[in-house]
Coordinates of C-alpha atoms in Angstrom, one line a residue:
Chain A
X12 CA -36.9 37.5 -8.4
X13 CA -37.5 35.7 -5.2
X14 CA -40.7 33.8 -4.3
X15 CA -41.7 33.8 -0.7
X16 CA -42.2 30.3 0.8
X17 CA -44.6 30.0 3.7
X18 CA -43.6 28.4 7.0
X19 CA -45.7 28.4 10.2
X20 CA -43.1 30.0 12.4
X21 CA -40.8 31.7 10.0
X22 CA -40.2 32.3 6.3
X23 CA -38.4 30.9 3.3
X24 CA -37.7 32.0 -0.3
X25 CA -37.0 30.4 -3.6
X26 CA -34.7 32.0 -6.3
X27 CA -34.0 30.6 -9.7
X28 CA -31.7 31.7 -12.5
X29 CA -29.8 30.4 -15.6
X30 CA -26.6 30.1 -13.7
X31 CA -25.5 28.8 -10.3
X32 CA -23.5 32.1 -9.8
X33 CA -26.7 34.1 -10.3
X34 CA -28.7 31.9 -7.9
X35 CA -26.1 32.7 -5.2
X36 CA -26.3 36.4 -6.1
X37 CA -30.1 36.4 -6.1
X38 CA -30.2 34.6 -2.8
X39 CA -28.1 37.4 -1.3
X40 CA -30.6 40.0 -2.6
X41 CA -33.6 37.9 -1.4
X42 CA -32.1 37.5 2.1
X43 CA -31.2 41.2 2.3
X44 CA -34.7 42.2 1.1
X45 CA -36.2 40.3 4.0
X46 CA -34.2 42.6 6.3
X47 CA -34.6 45.9 4.5
X48 CA -35.3 47.3 1.1
X49 CA -32.2 46.8 -1.1
X50 CA -33.1 49.7 -3.3
X51 CA -32.3 52.0 -0.4
X52 CA -28.8 50.6 0.1
X53 CA -26.2 52.8 -1.6
X54 CA -23.0 51.2 -2.9
X55 CA -20.5 53.1 -0.7
X56 CA -18.1 50.2 0.1
X57 CA -17.1 47.0 -1.5
X58 CA -15.8 43.8 0.0
X59 CA -14.5 40.5 -1.3
X60 CA -16.0 37.4 0.4
X61 CA -14.4 34.0 -0.1
X62 CA -16.0 30.8 1.3
X63 CA -15.8 27.1 0.7
X64 CA -17.9 24.1 1.5
X65 CA -18.3 20.5 0.6
X66 CA -21.7 20.8 -1.0
X67 CA -23.6 23.5 -2.8
X68 CA -26.2 23.5 0.0
X69 CA -23.5 24.0 2.6
X70 CA -22.0 26.8 0.5
X71 CA -25.4 28.5 0.4
X72 CA -25.7 28.1 4.2
X73 CA -22.3 29.7 4.9
X74 CA -22.8 32.4 2.3
X75 CA -26.1 33.6 3.7
X76 CA -24.9 33.1 7.3
X77 CA -22.0 35.4 6.4
X78 CA -24.3 38.1 5.2
X79 CA -26.3 37.9 8.4
X80 CA -23.1 38.0 10.5
X81 CA -21.9 41.2 8.6
X82 CA -25.3 42.8 9.2
X83 CA -25.5 41.9 12.9
X84 CA -21.9 42.4 13.9
X85 CA -20.7 45.2 11.6
X86 CA -24.1 46.7 10.7
X87 CA -23.5 46.7 6.9
X88 CA -25.9 45.6 4.2
X89 CA -25.3 45.1 0.5
X90 CA -27.4 45.7 -2.6
X91 CA -25.0 44.4 -5.3
X92 CA -23.6 40.9 -5.3
X93 CA -21.3 39.4 -8.0
X94 CA -20.6 35.8 -7.2
X95 CA -18.5 33.1 -8.9
X96 CA -18.9 29.5 -7.8
X97 CA -16.2 27.0 -8.6
X98 CA -16.6 23.3 -8.4
X99 CA -13.3 22.3 -6.9
X100 CA -14.0 18.6 -7.2
X101 CA -13.0 16.5 -4.1
X102 CA -12.5 19.6 -2.0
X103 CA -16.0 20.8 -2.6
X104 CA -17.2 24.2 -3.8
X105 CA -15.7 27.6 -3.5
X106 CA -17.5 31.0 -3.7
X107 CA -15.8 34.2 -4.5
X108 CA -18.1 37.2 -4.2
X109 CA -17.7 41.0 -4.5
X110 CA -20.4 42.8 -2.6
X111 CA -21.2 46.5 -2.5
X112 CA -23.3 48.3 0.1
X113 CA -23.1 50.6 3.1
X114 CA -23.4 50.8 6.9
X115 CA -27.0 50.8 8.1
X116 CA -28.3 54.3 8.7
X117 CA -31.5 54.1 10.9
X118 CA -32.6 57.4 9.4
X119 CA -32.7 56.0 5.8
X120 CA -33.1 52.3 6.3
X121 CA -36.4 51.1 7.5
X122 CA -35.8 47.6 9.0
X123 CA -38.3 45.0 8.0
X124 CA -37.3 41.9 9.9
X125 CA -34.5 40.5 11.9
X126 CA -33.1 37.1 10.7
X127 CA -31.6 35.0 13.5
X128 CA -30.0 32.4 11.2
X129 CA -30.2 30.3 8.1
X130 CA -31.6 26.9 8.6
X131 CA -30.7 23.6 7.0
X132 CA -34.4 22.7 6.9
X133 CA -35.3 21.7 3.3
X134 CA -32.3 23.7 2.1
X135 CA -31.9 23.0 -1.6
X136 CA -29.6 24.1 -4.4
X137 CA -30.2 22.2 -7.5
X138 CA -30.7 22.2 -11.2
X139 CA -34.2 21.8 -12.8
X140 CA -34.3 21.5 -16.6
X141 CA -32.2 24.5 -17.8
X142 CA -32.5 26.5 -14.5
X143 CA -30.7 26.5 -11.2
X144 CA -32.7 27.2 -8.1
X145 CA -32.3 27.5 -4.4
X146 CA -34.8 27.1 -1.6
X147 CA -33.9 28.6 1.8
X148 CA -35.7 28.9 5.1
X149 CA -34.6 31.4 7.7
X150 CA -35.3 31.6 11.4
X151 CA -36.8 34.9 12.3
Chain B
X2 CA -56.2 1.7 27.1
X3 CA -58.5 2.7 24.2
X4 CA -56.8 3.6 20.9
X5 CA -59.1 5.5 18.7
X6 CA -58.2 6.8 15.3
X7 CA -58.7 10.5 14.3
X8 CA -60.6 12.0 11.5
X9 CA -58.7 15.2 10.4
X10 CA -58.9 14.7 6.6
X11 CA -55.1 14.5 6.6
X12 CA -52.6 11.7 6.2
X13 CA -52.6 11.3 10.0
X14 CA -56.0 9.6 10.0
X15 CA -55.2 6.0 10.7
X16 CA -51.7 6.7 12.0
X17 CA -52.2 9.0 14.9
X18 CA -53.8 7.2 17.9
X19 CA -55.9 8.9 20.5
X20 CA -55.0 7.7 24.0
X21 CA -57.5 10.1 25.7
X22 CA -58.8 13.7 25.1
X23 CA -55.3 15.2 25.7
X24 CA -52.8 12.5 24.6
X25 CA -52.1 11.5 21.0
X26 CA -49.5 8.9 19.9
X27 CA -47.5 8.4 16.7
X28 CA -46.4 4.7 17.1
X29 CA -42.8 4.0 16.4
X30 CA -43.9 1.8 13.6
X31 CA -44.9 4.9 11.6
X32 CA -41.4 5.5 10.2
X33 CA -38.3 3.3 10.0
X34 CA -35.7 4.6 12.4
X35 CA -38.1 5.8 15.1
X36 CA -36.7 4.4 18.4
X37 CA -39.6 5.4 20.6
X38 CA -43.3 6.5 20.1
X39 CA -44.1 10.2 19.8
X40 CA -46.5 11.5 22.4
X41 CA -48.4 14.7 21.7
X42 CA -50.2 16.6 24.4
X43 CA -53.1 18.5 22.8
X44 CA -56.9 18.8 22.7
X45 CA -59.0 17.4 19.8
X46 CA -58.9 20.9 18.2
X47 CA -55.2 21.5 18.8
X48 CA -54.2 18.2 17.4
X49 CA -56.0 19.1 14.2
X50 CA -53.9 22.2 13.8
X51 CA -50.8 20.1 14.2
X52 CA -51.9 17.8 11.5
X53 CA -51.8 20.6 8.9
X54 CA -48.1 21.4 9.0
X55 CA -44.9 19.5 9.5
X56 CA -45.1 19.4 13.4
X57 CA -46.0 15.8 13.7
X58 CA -43.5 14.5 11.2
X59 CA -40.9 16.6 12.9
X60 CA -41.9 15.1 16.3
X61 CA -41.6 11.6 14.7
X62 CA -38.1 12.5 13.3
X63 CA -36.9 13.5 16.8
X64 CA -37.9 10.0 17.9
X65 CA -35.0 8.8 15.8
X66 CA -32.3 10.6 17.8
X67 CA -29.9 8.1 19.4
X68 CA -30.4 7.7 23.1
X69 CA -33.9 9.2 23.2
X70 CA -35.8 8.2 26.4
X71 CA -39.5 7.3 26.8
X72 CA -41.0 9.4 24.0
X73 CA -40.4 12.2 21.6
X74 CA -42.8 14.7 23.2
X75 CA -44.8 17.6 21.8
X76 CA -46.6 20.2 23.9
X77 CA -50.0 21.6 23.1
X78 CA -48.6 24.7 21.4
X79 CA -46.6 22.5 19.0
X80 CA -46.0 23.9 15.5
X81 CA -43.6 23.4 12.7
X82 CA -40.1 24.4 13.3
X83 CA -36.8 23.3 11.8
X84 CA -35.6 19.7 12.6
X85 CA -37.3 19.8 16.0
X86 CA -40.8 21.1 16.1
X87 CA -41.4 24.2 18.3
X88 CA -43.0 22.8 21.4
X89 CA -40.8 19.7 21.3
X90 CA -39.1 17.9 24.3
X91 CA -36.6 15.2 24.0
X92 CA -34.6 13.7 26.9
X93 CA -31.4 11.8 26.1
X94 CA -29.5 9.1 27.9
X95 CA -26.2 10.8 28.8
X96 CA -24.2 7.6 28.0
X97 CA -25.4 6.8 24.5
X98 CA -27.5 9.9 23.6
X99 CA -26.9 12.9 21.5
X100 CA -27.1 16.7 21.9
X101 CA -28.6 18.6 19.0
X102 CA -28.2 22.4 18.6
X103 CA -31.5 22.4 16.6
X104 CA -33.1 20.9 19.7
X105 CA -32.3 24.1 21.5
X106 CA -32.8 26.5 18.6
X107 CA -31.1 29.6 17.3
X108 CA -32.2 31.7 20.2
X109 CA -30.5 29.9 23.0
X110 CA -32.2 30.5 26.4
X111 CA -35.0 32.5 24.8
X112 CA -37.2 32.8 27.8
X113 CA -39.8 34.8 29.8
X114 CA -39.9 36.6 33.1
X115 CA -42.7 38.2 35.0
X116 CA -42.2 41.3 37.2
X117 CA -45.0 42.0 39.7
X118 CA -45.9 45.5 40.9
X119 CA -48.0 46.3 43.9
X120 CA -50.2 48.6 41.8
X121 CA -53.8 47.9 40.8
X122 CA -54.7 48.4 37.2
X123 CA -56.8 51.5 37.9
X124 CA -53.8 53.4 39.2
X125 CA -51.7 52.6 36.1
X126 CA -54.3 53.2 33.4
X127 CA -54.2 57.0 33.5
X128 CA -50.5 56.9 32.9
X129 CA -50.5 54.0 30.5
X130 CA -49.6 55.8 27.3
X131 CA -46.8 57.7 29.2
X132 CA -45.6 54.3 30.5
X133 CA -45.6 52.6 27.1
X134 CA -43.7 55.6 25.6
X135 CA -41.2 55.7 28.4
X136 CA -40.5 51.9 28.1
X137 CA -40.3 52.1 24.3
X138 CA -37.6 54.8 24.9
X139 CA -35.8 53.0 27.6
X140 CA -35.6 49.5 26.3
X141 CA -33.7 49.2 23.0
X142 CA -35.8 47.0 20.6
X143 CA -35.9 46.0 17.0
X144 CA -33.5 44.8 14.4
X145 CA -29.9 45.8 14.8
X146 CA -30.8 47.5 18.1
X147 CA -27.8 48.1 20.3
X148 CA -27.8 48.6 24.0
X149 CA -26.2 51.4 26.0
X150 CA -23.6 49.1 27.5
X151 CA -20.5 48.5 25.3
X152 CA -18.6 45.5 26.4
X153 CA -14.9 44.8 26.1
X154 CA -13.7 41.2 25.7
X155 CA -13.0 40.6 29.4
X156 CA -16.4 41.9 30.4
X157 CA -18.3 39.9 27.8
X158 CA -16.5 36.7 28.9
X159 CA -17.4 37.6 32.5
X160 CA -21.1 37.7 31.4
X161 CA -20.8 34.4 29.6
X162 CA -19.4 32.8 32.7
X163 CA -21.7 34.5 35.3
X164 CA -25.0 35.5 33.7
X165 CA -27.3 37.2 36.1
X166 CA -24.6 37.0 38.8
X167 CA -22.6 39.5 36.7
X168 CA -25.6 41.8 36.8
X169 CA -25.8 41.4 40.5
X170 CA -22.2 42.5 40.9
X171 CA -22.9 45.6 38.9
X172 CA -26.1 46.4 40.9
X173 CA -28.4 45.7 37.9
X174 CA -30.0 42.8 39.8
X175 CA -30.9 42.0 43.4
X176 CA -30.2 38.8 45.4
X177 CA -34.0 38.2 45.2
X178 CA -33.9 38.3 41.4
X179 CA -31.2 35.7 41.4
X180 CA -33.3 33.5 43.7
X181 CA -36.2 33.8 41.3
X182 CA -34.4 32.9 38.1
X183 CA -34.1 29.4 36.7
X184 CA -30.5 28.1 37.4
X185 CA -30.1 31.3 39.5
X186 CA -29.4 32.9 36.2
X187 CA -26.1 31.1 35.8
X188 CA -25.8 27.9 33.9
X189 CA -23.3 25.4 35.1
X190 CA -20.1 24.8 33.2
X191 CA -20.1 27.6 30.6
X192 CA -16.9 28.1 28.6
X193 CA -16.5 31.4 26.9
X194 CA -13.6 30.0 24.9
X195 CA -16.1 27.7 23.1
X196 CA -18.1 30.8 21.9
X197 CA -16.6 31.9 18.6
X198 CA -15.2 35.4 18.1
X199 CA -18.0 36.0 15.5
X200 CA -20.6 35.1 18.1
X201 CA -19.0 37.5 20.6
X202 CA -18.9 40.2 18.0
X203 CA -22.6 39.8 17.2
X204 CA -23.4 40.0 20.9
X205 CA -21.2 42.6 22.3
X206 CA -23.4 45.6 21.5
X207 CA -26.7 43.8 22.0
X208 CA -26.8 43.3 25.8
X209 CA -30.0 44.8 27.3
X210 CA -31.9 44.7 24.0
X211 CA -35.2 43.0 23.2
X212 CA -34.6 42.2 19.5
X213 CA -37.5 41.6 17.2
X214 CA -39.8 38.8 15.9
X215 CA -42.0 37.5 18.7
X216 CA -40.0 39.2 21.5
X217 CA -41.8 41.8 23.6
X218 CA -42.1 43.7 26.8
X219 CA -45.8 43.8 27.9
X220 CA -47.6 45.6 30.6
X221 CA -50.3 43.3 31.9
X222 CA -52.7 42.9 34.7
X223 CA -53.9 39.9 36.6
X224 CA -57.4 39.1 35.3
X225 CA -58.3 35.9 37.0
X226 CA -56.9 33.8 39.9
X227 CA -57.4 30.1 39.5
X228 CA -55.7 28.8 42.6
X229 CA -55.7 31.3 45.4
X230 CA -53.2 29.7 47.9
X231 CA -50.6 29.3 45.2
X232 CA -51.3 32.8 43.8
X233 CA -50.9 34.2 47.3
X234 CA -47.6 32.5 47.8
X235 CA -46.4 33.8 44.5
X236 CA -47.6 37.3 45.4
X237 CA -50.2 37.6 42.6
X238 CA -53.6 39.3 43.2
X239 CA -56.5 40.3 41.0
X240 CA -56.0 43.5 39.1
X241 CA -52.3 43.6 39.8
X242 CA -50.1 45.3 37.2
X243 CA -47.2 43.1 36.0
X244 CA -44.5 43.2 33.3
X245 CA -43.6 40.3 31.1
X246 CA -40.3 40.3 29.3
X247 CA -39.7 37.8 26.4
X248 CA -36.3 37.7 24.7
X249 CA -33.1 35.6 24.5
X250 CA -29.4 35.6 23.7
X251 CA -29.7 37.8 20.6
X252 CA -27.1 37.5 17.9
X253 CA -24.6 35.8 20.2
X254 CA -26.8 32.8 20.7
X255 CA -27.9 32.7 17.1
X256 CA -24.2 32.6 15.9
X257 CA -23.4 29.8 18.4
X258 CA -26.2 27.7 16.9
X259 CA -25.1 28.5 13.3
X260 CA -21.5 27.6 14.2
X261 CA -22.4 24.2 15.7
X262 CA -24.8 23.3 13.0
X263 CA -21.9 23.7 10.6
X264 CA -19.6 21.7 12.8
X265 CA -21.8 18.8 13.7
X266 CA -23.5 18.2 10.4
X267 CA -20.4 16.8 8.6
X268 CA -19.4 14.8 11.7
X269 CA -22.5 12.7 12.0
X270 CA -21.4 10.1 9.5
X271 CA -18.3 9.5 11.6
X272 CA -20.5 8.8 14.6
X273 CA -22.7 6.5 12.5
X274 CA -25.7 8.8 12.9
X275 CA -28.2 9.1 10.0
X276 CA -31.3 11.3 10.3
X277 CA -33.9 12.4 7.9
X278 CA -33.5 16.1 8.5
X279 CA -30.2 18.0 8.4
X280 CA -31.4 20.5 10.9
X281 CA -31.3 17.6 13.5
X282 CA -27.5 17.7 13.2
X283 CA -26.2 16.3 16.5
X284 CA -23.2 14.6 18.1
X285 CA -22.9 12.2 21.1
X286 CA -23.2 14.0 24.4
X287 CA -19.9 12.3 25.4
X288 CA -18.1 13.5 22.3
X289 CA -15.7 16.4 22.3
X290 CA -18.1 18.3 19.9
X291 CA -21.1 17.6 22.2
X292 CA -19.2 18.8 25.2
X293 CA -18.0 21.9 23.4
X294 CA -21.6 22.7 22.2
X295 CA -23.0 22.3 25.8
X296 CA -20.3 24.7 27.2
X297 CA -20.9 27.3 24.4
X298 CA -24.7 26.9 24.9
X299 CA -24.4 27.4 28.6
X300 CA -22.3 30.6 28.0
X301 CA -24.9 31.9 25.5
X302 CA -27.7 31.1 28.0
X303 CA -25.9 33.2 30.6
X304 CA -25.8 36.1 28.1
X305 CA -29.6 35.7 27.8
X306 CA -30.1 35.7 31.6
X307 CA -28.1 38.9 31.9
X308 CA -30.0 40.4 28.9
X309 CA -33.4 39.9 30.6
X310 CA -31.9 41.2 33.8
X311 CA -30.8 44.4 32.2
X312 CA -34.2 44.9 30.6
X313 CA -35.6 44.4 34.0
X314 CA -33.4 47.2 35.3
X315 CA -34.5 49.6 32.6
X316 CA -38.1 48.7 33.3
X317 CA -37.6 49.4 37.1
X318 CA -36.0 52.7 36.3
X319 CA -39.0 53.8 34.3
X320 CA -41.5 52.6 36.9
X321 CA -39.6 54.4 39.7
X322 CA -39.6 57.6 37.6
X323 CA -43.4 57.4 37.0
X324 CA -44.7 55.9 40.2
X325 CA -41.9 56.4 42.8
X326 CA -41.8 53.9 45.6
X327 CA -45.1 52.4 44.6
X328 CA -43.5 51.4 41.2
X329 CA -41.2 48.8 42.8
X330 CA -41.1 45.6 40.8
X331 CA -40.5 42.1 42.2
X332 CA -39.5 39.3 40.0
X333 CA -41.8 36.3 40.2
X334 CA -39.7 34.0 38.1
X335 CA -37.6 33.8 34.9
X336 CA -37.9 30.7 32.8
X337 CA -36.0 29.5 29.8
X338 CA -37.8 27.8 26.9
X339 CA -35.0 27.0 24.5
X340 CA -32.4 25.0 26.3
X341 CA -30.8 21.6 26.9
X342 CA -30.1 20.8 30.5
X343 CA -28.7 18.0 32.6
X344 CA -31.4 17.0 35.1
X345 CA -32.2 14.1 37.3
X346 CA -35.3 12.1 36.3
X347 CA -36.9 8.8 37.1
X348 CA -36.5 6.5 34.0
X349 CA -37.5 2.8 34.1
X350 CA -37.9 3.1 37.9
X351 CA -34.4 4.5 38.4
X352 CA -33.2 8.0 39.1
X353 CA -30.7 9.1 36.5
X354 CA -29.2 12.1 34.9
X355 CA -30.5 12.8 31.5
X356 CA -30.1 15.7 29.0
X357 CA -33.5 17.3 28.4
X358 CA -33.9 19.3 25.2
X359 CA -36.7 21.9 25.4
X360 CA -37.3 23.6 22.1
X361 CA -40.1 25.9 22.7
X362 CA -41.1 24.2 25.9
X363 CA -40.8 25.3 29.5
X364 CA -39.4 23.6 32.6
X365 CA -42.3 23.0 35.0
X366 CA -41.0 21.4 38.3
X367 CA -43.3 20.4 41.1
X368 CA -42.7 21.1 44.8
X369 CA -39.8 19.3 46.4
X370 CA -37.3 19.6 43.5
X371 CA -33.9 20.6 44.8
X372 CA -33.4 23.0 41.9
X373 CA -36.2 25.2 43.4
X374 CA -35.2 27.5 46.2
X375 CA -37.2 29.2 49.0
X376 CA -40.9 29.2 48.9
X377 CA -41.0 27.4 45.5
X378 CA -39.7 24.3 47.1
X379 CA -43.1 24.1 48.8
X380 CA -45.4 25.6 46.1
X381 CA -43.7 24.3 43.0
X382 CA -42.1 26.3 40.2
X383 CA -43.9 29.3 38.6
X384 CA -44.2 28.7 34.9
X385 CA -44.7 31.8 32.8
X386 CA -46.6 31.3 29.6
X387 CA -47.0 34.2 27.2
X388 CA -50.0 34.2 24.9
X389 CA -50.5 36.8 22.2
X390 CA -50.6 40.6 22.4
X391 CA -54.4 40.8 22.3
X392 CA -55.7 38.0 24.5
X393 CA -53.9 36.6 27.5
X394 CA -50.9 35.1 29.2
X395 CA -50.7 32.7 32.1
X396 CA -48.9 31.8 35.2
X397 CA -48.9 28.0 35.9
X398 CA -47.3 25.8 38.4
X399 CA -45.4 22.6 37.9
X400 CA -46.8 19.2 38.8
X401 CA -45.6 15.7 39.7
X402 CA -47.5 14.4 36.6
X403 CA -45.2 16.4 34.4
X404 CA -42.2 14.6 36.0
X405 CA -43.8 11.3 35.1
X406 CA -44.7 12.1 31.5
X407 CA -42.9 15.2 30.1
X408 CA -39.6 15.3 32.1
X409 CA -41.1 18.2 33.9
X410 CA -42.1 20.3 30.9
X411 CA -45.1 22.2 29.6
X412 CA -45.8 24.5 26.6
X413 CA -44.0 27.8 26.1
X414 CA -46.7 29.9 24.6
X415 CA -49.8 29.8 22.4
X416 CA -47.9 28.6 19.4
X417 CA -48.2 30.0 15.9
X418 CA -51.2 29.1 13.8
X419 CA -50.7 31.3 10.8
X420 CA -47.6 31.8 8.7
X421 CA -45.9 35.2 8.8
X422 CA -46.6 35.6 5.1
X423 CA -50.3 35.1 5.6
X424 CA -50.5 37.2 8.7
X425 CA -48.8 40.1 6.9
X426 CA -51.2 39.8 4.0
X427 CA -54.3 39.5 6.1
X428 CA -54.1 42.6 8.2
X429 CA -52.7 46.1 8.1
X430 CA -50.6 47.3 11.1
X431 CA -52.9 50.3 11.5
X432 CA -56.0 48.0 11.8
X433 CA -54.3 45.9 14.4
X434 CA -53.3 49.0 16.4
X435 CA -56.9 50.3 16.2
X436 CA -58.3 47.0 17.3
X437 CA -55.9 46.7 20.2
X438 CA -56.6 50.3 21.2
X439 CA -60.4 49.6 21.2
X440 CA -59.7 46.8 23.6
X441 CA -57.7 49.2 25.9
X442 CA -54.3 47.9 24.8
X443 CA -51.6 50.4 23.6
X444 CA -49.0 48.8 21.3
X445 CA -45.8 50.3 20.0
X446 CA -43.5 48.5 17.6
X447 CA -40.3 49.4 15.7
X448 CA -41.6 48.0 12.5
X449 CA -45.0 47.5 10.9
X450 CA -44.2 43.8 10.2
X451 CA -43.5 43.4 13.9
X452 CA -47.2 44.1 14.5
X453 CA -48.8 42.4 11.5
X454 CA -46.8 39.1 11.8
X455 CA -47.5 39.0 15.5
X456 CA -51.2 39.8 15.3
X457 CA -53.3 37.9 17.8
X458 CA -55.0 35.9 15.1
X459 CA -51.6 34.5 14.0
X460 CA -51.6 32.5 17.3
X461 CA -53.6 29.6 18.6
X462 CA -56.0 30.5 21.4
X463 CA -53.9 30.5 24.6
X464 CA -56.9 29.5 26.7
X465 CA -57.3 26.3 24.7
X466 CA -53.5 25.5 24.9
X467 CA -53.4 26.1 28.7
X468 CA -56.6 24.1 29.1
X469 CA -54.9 21.1 27.4
X470 CA -51.9 21.4 29.7
X471 CA -54.2 21.5 32.7
X472 CA -56.5 18.7 31.5
X473 CA -53.4 16.5 31.0
X474 CA -52.3 17.3 34.5
X475 CA -48.9 18.4 33.5
X476 CA -49.4 22.0 34.8
X477 CA -51.9 23.8 37.0
X478 CA -53.4 27.2 36.3
X479 CA -52.5 29.9 38.9
X480 CA -53.4 33.1 37.2
X481 CA -54.4 34.6 33.8
X482 CA -53.0 38.0 32.8
X483 CA -54.4 40.4 30.2
X484 CA -52.3 42.8 28.1
X485 CA -52.4 46.6 28.7
X486 CA -49.4 47.8 26.8
X487 CA -47.1 46.1 24.3
X488 CA -43.6 47.0 23.2
X489 CA -42.5 45.1 20.1
X490 CA -39.2 44.9 18.3

């Protein structure tokens, strides 16, 4: 479940979960939900996405930027995200995700908003007590 | 010079100094690392708005960028952005300064142009709904919108190199359009090779599309002339129907920004640059990465010039269909408001080349600047300032005072006042449509959120913002335009 974070010009969201994997999955859902209703996205095709970055925050940045890229360049959106995050020590963090969704159909998919990009503004991926959370602001 | 404190009930009381009714200063002693003072142009009311979000802290953070000259500047429409505030201006020394993709923004060369008809409003009103419908049909808008022009790799590279010139070669522009576009619609030294394949893939189906968010195509009419000789020289008259186009470089530019934020962030340590906000990621102008970004940015900016030019072409086609010869449209001017540009300015008594970042700010050059061609060399540069879809927009003209204080820059719009979340919760799209219609404005949007988030009340009053520009002497008012029809993404 994502909480919307206010921003004068744009928008942010916060997701929290028991595991870091789940936070990345929920962030994928939250981002997609800003663009269109994920409940309307059928799981017609699956893809494997592999990314790596030095920090958890950078990994979140490249992960969500990848989803925006796929939406904008290939017109596909996803409703199911299964992510595994591996801490690879000195070489940083690695994400392996299986995503399922379909090509955008303007007849069925009512677009809510267009996201230009993921910002680094107050981007957080951290652990708080027994929960992981992420806060992300997007440029709209 | 009197320095009076403010009383806003915020942490800025006691920090922010009032220089006069339109200039407010954050002294560099405010935060360790600030290299220069921050200077905010506003009115007493506008500065209060700015005290209630992160605008002023962001303006102070920009003052920490290596090589910043004079001041970190904020225009009267300033509001919270990412890294840079929106409405921020920062000029950098080219020898030891930096370039920051965040100082340009995701939407590289987001900008505005104004097309002037010779038709008075009373001749257009009877066909207004037909005109709005026809434009909505002709100009692709909204998320994921694709244009009718599919580009192959060679053609896209040609656009990235040539901008509006490419449109001229294909008869989608006139020589007069080129004369009336900032940089003649073609940024210097673009390098398509520095634009990633991903950026090209995002952009290659989006040429000639408005996009969404705050982008629009508006039918407007001139409601008031403030300075008749300048209005005459621009070709503006009372009651005249005009068209304002606001959009940028679409996914191509957004991806260039994303790519270079990723590249520059990790490199900052190697250049001994430490800043308080990761979105301020930057590299020295003289570094290979700085040069690569500027070449990619110039290419993306050219895509944006071509984009606005194609929308101009579709608009002209519609007007010709509905009004025949009388529907001819002449471009007053096209200005960028998200850009970093090499310009000559007087700094410490010496003329030198500096890199001016304008993030939500418009270039506003006075008469005599060599960048201005033809009649604008005598009148000064037309500055197009969109307001909101319910109230007004403005045409200003650049002044010498702006060269002295703001590196020839003014605001870029009204500036947001209310978050999108709050705007969406406050009003229903149908209520906004009804209210606009009662005021004689026909609006059409691809999404409900496109209307609710962009409701007039979500913006600061444009009259107040422009008055602050005028009172500070950094821009003069030429004409005010009122909306008649609105196409939103």
